[in-house]
PDB file of C-alpha atoms in Angstrom:
ATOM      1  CA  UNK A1212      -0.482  -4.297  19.310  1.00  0.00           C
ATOM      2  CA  UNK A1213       1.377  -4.590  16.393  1.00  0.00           C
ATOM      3  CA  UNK A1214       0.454  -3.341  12.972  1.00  0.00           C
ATOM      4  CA  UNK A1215      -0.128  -6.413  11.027  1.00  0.00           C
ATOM      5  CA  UNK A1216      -2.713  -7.808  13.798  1.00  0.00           C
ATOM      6  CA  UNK A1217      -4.091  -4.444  14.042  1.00  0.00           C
ATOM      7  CA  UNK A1218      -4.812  -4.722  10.069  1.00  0.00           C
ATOM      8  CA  UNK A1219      -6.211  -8.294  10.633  1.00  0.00           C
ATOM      9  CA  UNK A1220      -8.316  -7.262  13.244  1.00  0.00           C
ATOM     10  CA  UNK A1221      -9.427  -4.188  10.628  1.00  0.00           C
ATOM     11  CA  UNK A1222      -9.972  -6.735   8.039  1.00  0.00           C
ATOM     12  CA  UNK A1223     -12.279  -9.211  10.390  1.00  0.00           C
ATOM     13  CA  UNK A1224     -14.570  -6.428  10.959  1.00  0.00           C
ATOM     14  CA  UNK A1225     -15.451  -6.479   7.129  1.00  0.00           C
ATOM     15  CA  UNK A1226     -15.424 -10.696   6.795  1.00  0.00           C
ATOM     16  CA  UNK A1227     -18.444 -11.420   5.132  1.00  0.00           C
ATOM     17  CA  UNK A1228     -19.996  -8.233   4.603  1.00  0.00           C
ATOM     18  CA  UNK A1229     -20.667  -6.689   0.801  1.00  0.00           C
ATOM     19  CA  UNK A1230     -20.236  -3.961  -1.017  1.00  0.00           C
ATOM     20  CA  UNK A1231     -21.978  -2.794  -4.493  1.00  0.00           C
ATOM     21  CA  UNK A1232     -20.738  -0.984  -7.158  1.00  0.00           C
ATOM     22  CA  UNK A1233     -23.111   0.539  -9.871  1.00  0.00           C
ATOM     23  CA  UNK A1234     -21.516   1.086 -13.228  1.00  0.00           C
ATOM     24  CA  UNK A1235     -22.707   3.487 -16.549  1.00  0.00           C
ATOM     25  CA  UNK A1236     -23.714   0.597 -18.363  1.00  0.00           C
ATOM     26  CA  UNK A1237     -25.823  -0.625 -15.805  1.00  0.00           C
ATOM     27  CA  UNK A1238     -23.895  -3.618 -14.646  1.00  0.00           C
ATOM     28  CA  UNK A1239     -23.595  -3.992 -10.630  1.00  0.00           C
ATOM     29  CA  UNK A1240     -20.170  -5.565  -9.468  1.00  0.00           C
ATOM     30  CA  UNK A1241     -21.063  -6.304  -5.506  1.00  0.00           C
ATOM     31  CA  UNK A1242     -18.455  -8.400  -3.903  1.00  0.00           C
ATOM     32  CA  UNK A1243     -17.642  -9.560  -0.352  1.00  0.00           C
ATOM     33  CA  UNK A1244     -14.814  -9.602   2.207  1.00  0.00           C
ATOM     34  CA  UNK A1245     -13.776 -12.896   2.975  1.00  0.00           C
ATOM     35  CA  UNK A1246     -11.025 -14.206   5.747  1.00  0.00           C
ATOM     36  CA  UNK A1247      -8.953 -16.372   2.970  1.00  0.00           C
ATOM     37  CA  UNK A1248      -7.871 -13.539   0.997  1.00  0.00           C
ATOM     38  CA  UNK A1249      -6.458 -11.585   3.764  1.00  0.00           C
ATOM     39  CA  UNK A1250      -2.610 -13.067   3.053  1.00  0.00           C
ATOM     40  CA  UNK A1251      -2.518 -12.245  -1.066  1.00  0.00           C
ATOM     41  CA  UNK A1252      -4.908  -8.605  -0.563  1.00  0.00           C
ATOM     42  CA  UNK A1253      -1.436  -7.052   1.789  1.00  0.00           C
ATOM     43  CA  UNK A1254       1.258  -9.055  -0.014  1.00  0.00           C
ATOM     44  CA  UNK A1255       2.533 -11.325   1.897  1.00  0.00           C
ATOM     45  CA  UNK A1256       3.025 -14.036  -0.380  1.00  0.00           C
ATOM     46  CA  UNK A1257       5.331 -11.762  -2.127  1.00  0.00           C
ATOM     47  CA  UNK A1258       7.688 -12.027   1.030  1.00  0.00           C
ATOM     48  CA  UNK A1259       9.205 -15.142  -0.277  1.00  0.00           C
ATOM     49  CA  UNK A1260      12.450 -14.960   2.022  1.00  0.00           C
ATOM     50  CA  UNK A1261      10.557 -15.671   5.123  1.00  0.00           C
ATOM     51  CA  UNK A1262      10.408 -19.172   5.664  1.00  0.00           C
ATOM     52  CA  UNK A1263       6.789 -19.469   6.681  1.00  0.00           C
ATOM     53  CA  UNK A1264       6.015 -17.535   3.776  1.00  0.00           C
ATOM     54  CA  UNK A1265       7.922 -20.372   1.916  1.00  0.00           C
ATOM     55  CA  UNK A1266       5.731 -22.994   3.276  1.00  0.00           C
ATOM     56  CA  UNK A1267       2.442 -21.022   2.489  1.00  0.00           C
ATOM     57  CA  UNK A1268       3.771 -20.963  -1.057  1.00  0.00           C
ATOM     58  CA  UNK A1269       4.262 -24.375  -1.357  1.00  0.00           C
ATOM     59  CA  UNK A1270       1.112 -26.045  -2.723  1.00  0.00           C
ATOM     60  CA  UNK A1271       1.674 -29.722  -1.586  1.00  0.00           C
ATOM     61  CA  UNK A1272       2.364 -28.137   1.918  1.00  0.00           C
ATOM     62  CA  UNK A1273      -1.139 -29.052   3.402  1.00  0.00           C
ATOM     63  CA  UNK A1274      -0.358 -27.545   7.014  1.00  0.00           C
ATOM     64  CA  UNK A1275       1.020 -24.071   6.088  1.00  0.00           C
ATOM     65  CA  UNK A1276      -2.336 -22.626   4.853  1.00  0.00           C
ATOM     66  CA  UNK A1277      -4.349 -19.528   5.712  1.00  0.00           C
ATOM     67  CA  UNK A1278      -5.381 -20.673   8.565  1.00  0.00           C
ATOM     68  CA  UNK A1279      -2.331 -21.226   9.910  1.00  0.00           C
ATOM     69  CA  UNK A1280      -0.534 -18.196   9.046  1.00  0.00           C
ATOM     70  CA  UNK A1281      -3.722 -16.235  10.654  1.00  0.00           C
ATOM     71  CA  UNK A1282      -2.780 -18.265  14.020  1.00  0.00           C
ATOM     72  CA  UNK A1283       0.707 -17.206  13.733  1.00  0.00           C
ATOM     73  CA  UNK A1284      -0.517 -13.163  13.360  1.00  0.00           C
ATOM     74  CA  UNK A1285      -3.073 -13.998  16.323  1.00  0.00           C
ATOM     75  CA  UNK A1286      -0.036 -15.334  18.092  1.00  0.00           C
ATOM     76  CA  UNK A1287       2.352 -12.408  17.367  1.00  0.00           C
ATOM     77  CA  UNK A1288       4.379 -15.440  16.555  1.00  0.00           C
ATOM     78  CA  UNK A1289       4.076 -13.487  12.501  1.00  0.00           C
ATOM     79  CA  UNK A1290       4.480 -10.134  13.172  1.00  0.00           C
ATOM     80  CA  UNK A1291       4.759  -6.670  11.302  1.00  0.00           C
ATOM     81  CA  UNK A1292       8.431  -6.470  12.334  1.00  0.00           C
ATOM     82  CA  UNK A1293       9.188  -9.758  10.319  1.00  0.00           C
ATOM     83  CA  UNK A1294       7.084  -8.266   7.633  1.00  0.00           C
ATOM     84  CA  UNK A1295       9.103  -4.957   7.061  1.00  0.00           C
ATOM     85  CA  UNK A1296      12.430  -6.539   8.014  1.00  0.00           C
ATOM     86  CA  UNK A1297      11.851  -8.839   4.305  1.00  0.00           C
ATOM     87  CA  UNK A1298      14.318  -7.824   1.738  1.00  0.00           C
ATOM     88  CA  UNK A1299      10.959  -8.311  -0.528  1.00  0.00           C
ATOM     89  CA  UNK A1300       9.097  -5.580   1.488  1.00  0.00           C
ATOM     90  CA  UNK A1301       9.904  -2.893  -1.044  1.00  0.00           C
ATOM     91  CA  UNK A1302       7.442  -5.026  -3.619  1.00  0.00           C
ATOM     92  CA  UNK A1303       4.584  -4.489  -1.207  1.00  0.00           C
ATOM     93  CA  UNK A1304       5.212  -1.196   1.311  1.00  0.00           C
ATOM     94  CA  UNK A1305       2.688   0.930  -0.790  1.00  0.00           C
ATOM     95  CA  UNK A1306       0.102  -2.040  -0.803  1.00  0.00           C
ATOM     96  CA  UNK A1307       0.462  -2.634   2.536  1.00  0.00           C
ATOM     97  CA  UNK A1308       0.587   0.668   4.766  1.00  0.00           C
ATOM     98  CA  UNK A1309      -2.020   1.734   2.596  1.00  0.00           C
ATOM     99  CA  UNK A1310      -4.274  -1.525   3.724  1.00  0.00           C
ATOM    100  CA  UNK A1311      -6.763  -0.172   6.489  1.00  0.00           C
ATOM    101  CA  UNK A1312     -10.334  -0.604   7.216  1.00  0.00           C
ATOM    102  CA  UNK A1313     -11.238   2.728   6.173  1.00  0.00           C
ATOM    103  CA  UNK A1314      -9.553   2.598   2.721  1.00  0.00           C
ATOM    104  CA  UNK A1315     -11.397  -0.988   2.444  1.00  0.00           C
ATOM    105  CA  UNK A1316     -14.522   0.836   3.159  1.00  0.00           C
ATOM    106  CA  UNK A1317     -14.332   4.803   1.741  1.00  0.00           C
ATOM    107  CA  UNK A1318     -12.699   4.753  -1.289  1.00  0.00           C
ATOM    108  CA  UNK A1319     -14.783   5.333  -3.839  1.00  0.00           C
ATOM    109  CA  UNK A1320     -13.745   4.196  -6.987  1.00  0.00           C
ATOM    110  CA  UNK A1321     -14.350   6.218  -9.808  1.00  0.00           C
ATOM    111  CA  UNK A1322     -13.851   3.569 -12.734  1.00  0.00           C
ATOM    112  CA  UNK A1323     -14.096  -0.003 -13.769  1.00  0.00           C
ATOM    113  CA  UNK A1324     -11.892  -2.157 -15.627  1.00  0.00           C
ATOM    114  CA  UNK A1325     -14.587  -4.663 -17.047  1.00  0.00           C
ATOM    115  CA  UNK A1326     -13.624  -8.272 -17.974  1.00  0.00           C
ATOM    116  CA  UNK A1327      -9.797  -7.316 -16.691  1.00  0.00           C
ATOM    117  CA  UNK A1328      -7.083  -9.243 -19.449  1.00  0.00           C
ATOM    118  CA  UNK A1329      -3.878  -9.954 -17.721  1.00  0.00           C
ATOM    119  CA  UNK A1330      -3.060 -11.390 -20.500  1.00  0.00           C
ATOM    120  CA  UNK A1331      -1.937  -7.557 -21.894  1.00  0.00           C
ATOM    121  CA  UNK A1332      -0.011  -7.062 -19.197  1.00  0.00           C
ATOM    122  CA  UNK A1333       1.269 -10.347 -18.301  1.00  0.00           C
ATOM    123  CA  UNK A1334      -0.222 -10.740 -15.028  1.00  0.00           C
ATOM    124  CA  UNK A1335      -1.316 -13.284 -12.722  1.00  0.00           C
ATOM    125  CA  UNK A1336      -4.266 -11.560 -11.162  1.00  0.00           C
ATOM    126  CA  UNK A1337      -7.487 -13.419 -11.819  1.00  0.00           C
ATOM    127  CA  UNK A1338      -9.681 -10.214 -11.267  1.00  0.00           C
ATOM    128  CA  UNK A1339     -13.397 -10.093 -13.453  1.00  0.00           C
ATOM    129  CA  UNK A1340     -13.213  -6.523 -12.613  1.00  0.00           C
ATOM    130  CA  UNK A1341     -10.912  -3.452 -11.561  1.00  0.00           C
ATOM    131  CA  UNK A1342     -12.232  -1.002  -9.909  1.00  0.00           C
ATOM    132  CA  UNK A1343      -9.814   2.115  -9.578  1.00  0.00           C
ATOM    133  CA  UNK A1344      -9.003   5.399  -8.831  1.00  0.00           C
ATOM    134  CA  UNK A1345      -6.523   7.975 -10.067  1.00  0.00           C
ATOM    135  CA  UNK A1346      -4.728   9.504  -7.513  1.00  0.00           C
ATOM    136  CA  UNK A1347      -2.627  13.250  -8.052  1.00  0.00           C
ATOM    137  CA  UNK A1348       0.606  12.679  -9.729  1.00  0.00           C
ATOM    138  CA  UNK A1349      -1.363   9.474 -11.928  1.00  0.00           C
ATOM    139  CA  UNK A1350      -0.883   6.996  -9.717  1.00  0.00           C
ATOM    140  CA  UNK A1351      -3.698   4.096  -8.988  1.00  0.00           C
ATOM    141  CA  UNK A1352      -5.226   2.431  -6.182  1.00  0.00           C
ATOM    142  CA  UNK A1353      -6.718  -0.671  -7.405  1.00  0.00           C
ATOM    143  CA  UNK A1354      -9.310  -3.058  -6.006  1.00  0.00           C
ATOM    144  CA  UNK A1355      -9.224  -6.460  -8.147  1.00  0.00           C
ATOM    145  CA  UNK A1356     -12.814  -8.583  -7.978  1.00  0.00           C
ATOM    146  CA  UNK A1357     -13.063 -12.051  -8.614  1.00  0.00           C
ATOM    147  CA  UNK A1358     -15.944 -14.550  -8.658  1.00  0.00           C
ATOM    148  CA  UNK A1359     -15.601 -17.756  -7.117  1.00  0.00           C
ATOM    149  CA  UNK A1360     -16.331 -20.397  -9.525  1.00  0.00           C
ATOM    150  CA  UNK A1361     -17.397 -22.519  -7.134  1.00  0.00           C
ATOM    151  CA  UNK A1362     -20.096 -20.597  -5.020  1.00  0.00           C
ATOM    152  CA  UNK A1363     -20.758 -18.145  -7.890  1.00  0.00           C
ATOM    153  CA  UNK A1364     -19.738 -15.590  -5.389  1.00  0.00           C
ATOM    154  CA  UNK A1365     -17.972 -12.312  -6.492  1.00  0.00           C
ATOM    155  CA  UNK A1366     -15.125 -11.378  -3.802  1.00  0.00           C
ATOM    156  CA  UNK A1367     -12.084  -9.115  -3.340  1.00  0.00           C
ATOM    157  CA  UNK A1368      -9.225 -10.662  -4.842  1.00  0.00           C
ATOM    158  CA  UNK A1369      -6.415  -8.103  -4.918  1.00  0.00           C
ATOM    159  CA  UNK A1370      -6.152  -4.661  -3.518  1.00  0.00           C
ATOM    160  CA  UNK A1371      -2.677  -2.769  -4.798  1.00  0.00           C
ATOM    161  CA  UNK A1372      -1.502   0.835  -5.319  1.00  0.00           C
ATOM    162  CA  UNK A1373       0.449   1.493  -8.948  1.00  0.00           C
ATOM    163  CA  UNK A1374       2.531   4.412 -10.241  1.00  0.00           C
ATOM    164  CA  UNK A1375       1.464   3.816 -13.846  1.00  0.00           C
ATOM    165  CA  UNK A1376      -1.778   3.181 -15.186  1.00  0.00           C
ATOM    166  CA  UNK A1377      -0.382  -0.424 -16.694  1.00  0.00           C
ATOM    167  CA  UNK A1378      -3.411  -2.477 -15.153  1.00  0.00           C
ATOM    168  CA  UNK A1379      -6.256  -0.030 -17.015  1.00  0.00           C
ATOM    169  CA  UNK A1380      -4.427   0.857 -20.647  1.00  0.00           C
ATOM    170  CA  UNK A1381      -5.914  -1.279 -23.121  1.00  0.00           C
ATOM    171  CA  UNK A1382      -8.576  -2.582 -20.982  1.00  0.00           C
ATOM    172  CA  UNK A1383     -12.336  -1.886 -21.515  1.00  0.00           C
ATOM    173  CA  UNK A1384     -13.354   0.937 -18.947  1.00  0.00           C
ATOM    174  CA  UNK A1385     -16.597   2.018 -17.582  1.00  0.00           C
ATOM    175  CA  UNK A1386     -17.392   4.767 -15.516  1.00  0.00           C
ATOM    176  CA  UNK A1387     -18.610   4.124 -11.727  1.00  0.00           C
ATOM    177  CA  UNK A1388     -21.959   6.009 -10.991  1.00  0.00           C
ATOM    178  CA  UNK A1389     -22.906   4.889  -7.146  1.00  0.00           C
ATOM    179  CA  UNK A1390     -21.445   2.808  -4.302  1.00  0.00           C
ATOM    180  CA  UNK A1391     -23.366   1.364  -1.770  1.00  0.00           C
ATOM    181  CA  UNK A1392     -21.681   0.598   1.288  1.00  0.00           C
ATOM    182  CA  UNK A1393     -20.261  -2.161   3.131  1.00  0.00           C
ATOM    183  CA  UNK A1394     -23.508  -4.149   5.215  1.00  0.00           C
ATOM    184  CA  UNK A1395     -23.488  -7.213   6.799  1.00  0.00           C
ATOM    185  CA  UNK A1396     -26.004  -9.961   6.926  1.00  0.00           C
TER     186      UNK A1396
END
């Protein structure tokens, strides 16, 4: 099988389930796992040289959706090889052979970025929250949370690795006291 079914397949085990966070100042972030994000939470939309990639990017392209490109992975017809053979792959190697169910699932963040500004940094994530954890060497695995303004419904939005601590300076941090893990219902 190749890798980037075998972290689909990963990722389908967690679709719909939650996860809670409990922070110092006694605010719960719980979020859950949903299918739709599985494209932007490896990267792939950063892979802007593949052509199908191109399409997905494309917002009046009504066919090329998630949907689709989740066929095309299902179909080996998108594989891993394509991914890593991108000249963009660089941009999203840590993000995305770090992307398995059991860092989904085990990492326990130690920190929360609360009411994340990408404004500071001049980013496009739409994360509420950042959880994170400092790694040796200060580097940062990240895990952005988003609500849905539609359903109300908190969800994972981005998950990314960084060398710097650029997405936390400046930001209002609180410390994580408990995590409660993934269930399904």
């Amino acid at each position: 099988m190749n890798d980037l079914l075998q972290k689909y397949n990963d990722y389908m085990r967690l679709k719909d389930c939650r996860a809670e966070y409990t922070l110092s100042n006694g605010l719960s972030i719980d979020f859950t796992y949903k299918e739709e994000n599985f494209i932007h939470l490896l990267g792939l939309h950063k892979l802007i040289d593949i052509q199908l990639i191109q399409f997905f990017n494309d917002k009046t392209n009504k066919k090329v959706q998630t949907k689709y490109i989740i066929s095309r992975i299902k179909k080996a017809k998108f594989t891993d090889e394509m991914v890593k053979a991108s000249v963009f792959y660089p941009d999203i190697a840590t993000r995305y052979e770090s992307f398995s169910y059991d860092n989904l699932t085990t990492l326990t963040y130690t920190d929360a970025v609360i009411n994340f500004n990408p404004a500071l940094i001049k980013s496009k994530i739409k994360s509420d929250y950042l959880l994170f954890e400092e790694k040796p060497g200060l580097e940062y695995n990240h895990l952005g949370i988003a609500m849905d303004p539609k359903t109300g419904q908190t969800y994972i939005e981005t998950f990314f690795h960084q060398d710097t601590d650029m997405y936390i300076s400046g930001q209002t941090i609180c410390k994580s006291e408990g995590f409660y893990p993934v269930y399904c219902g």
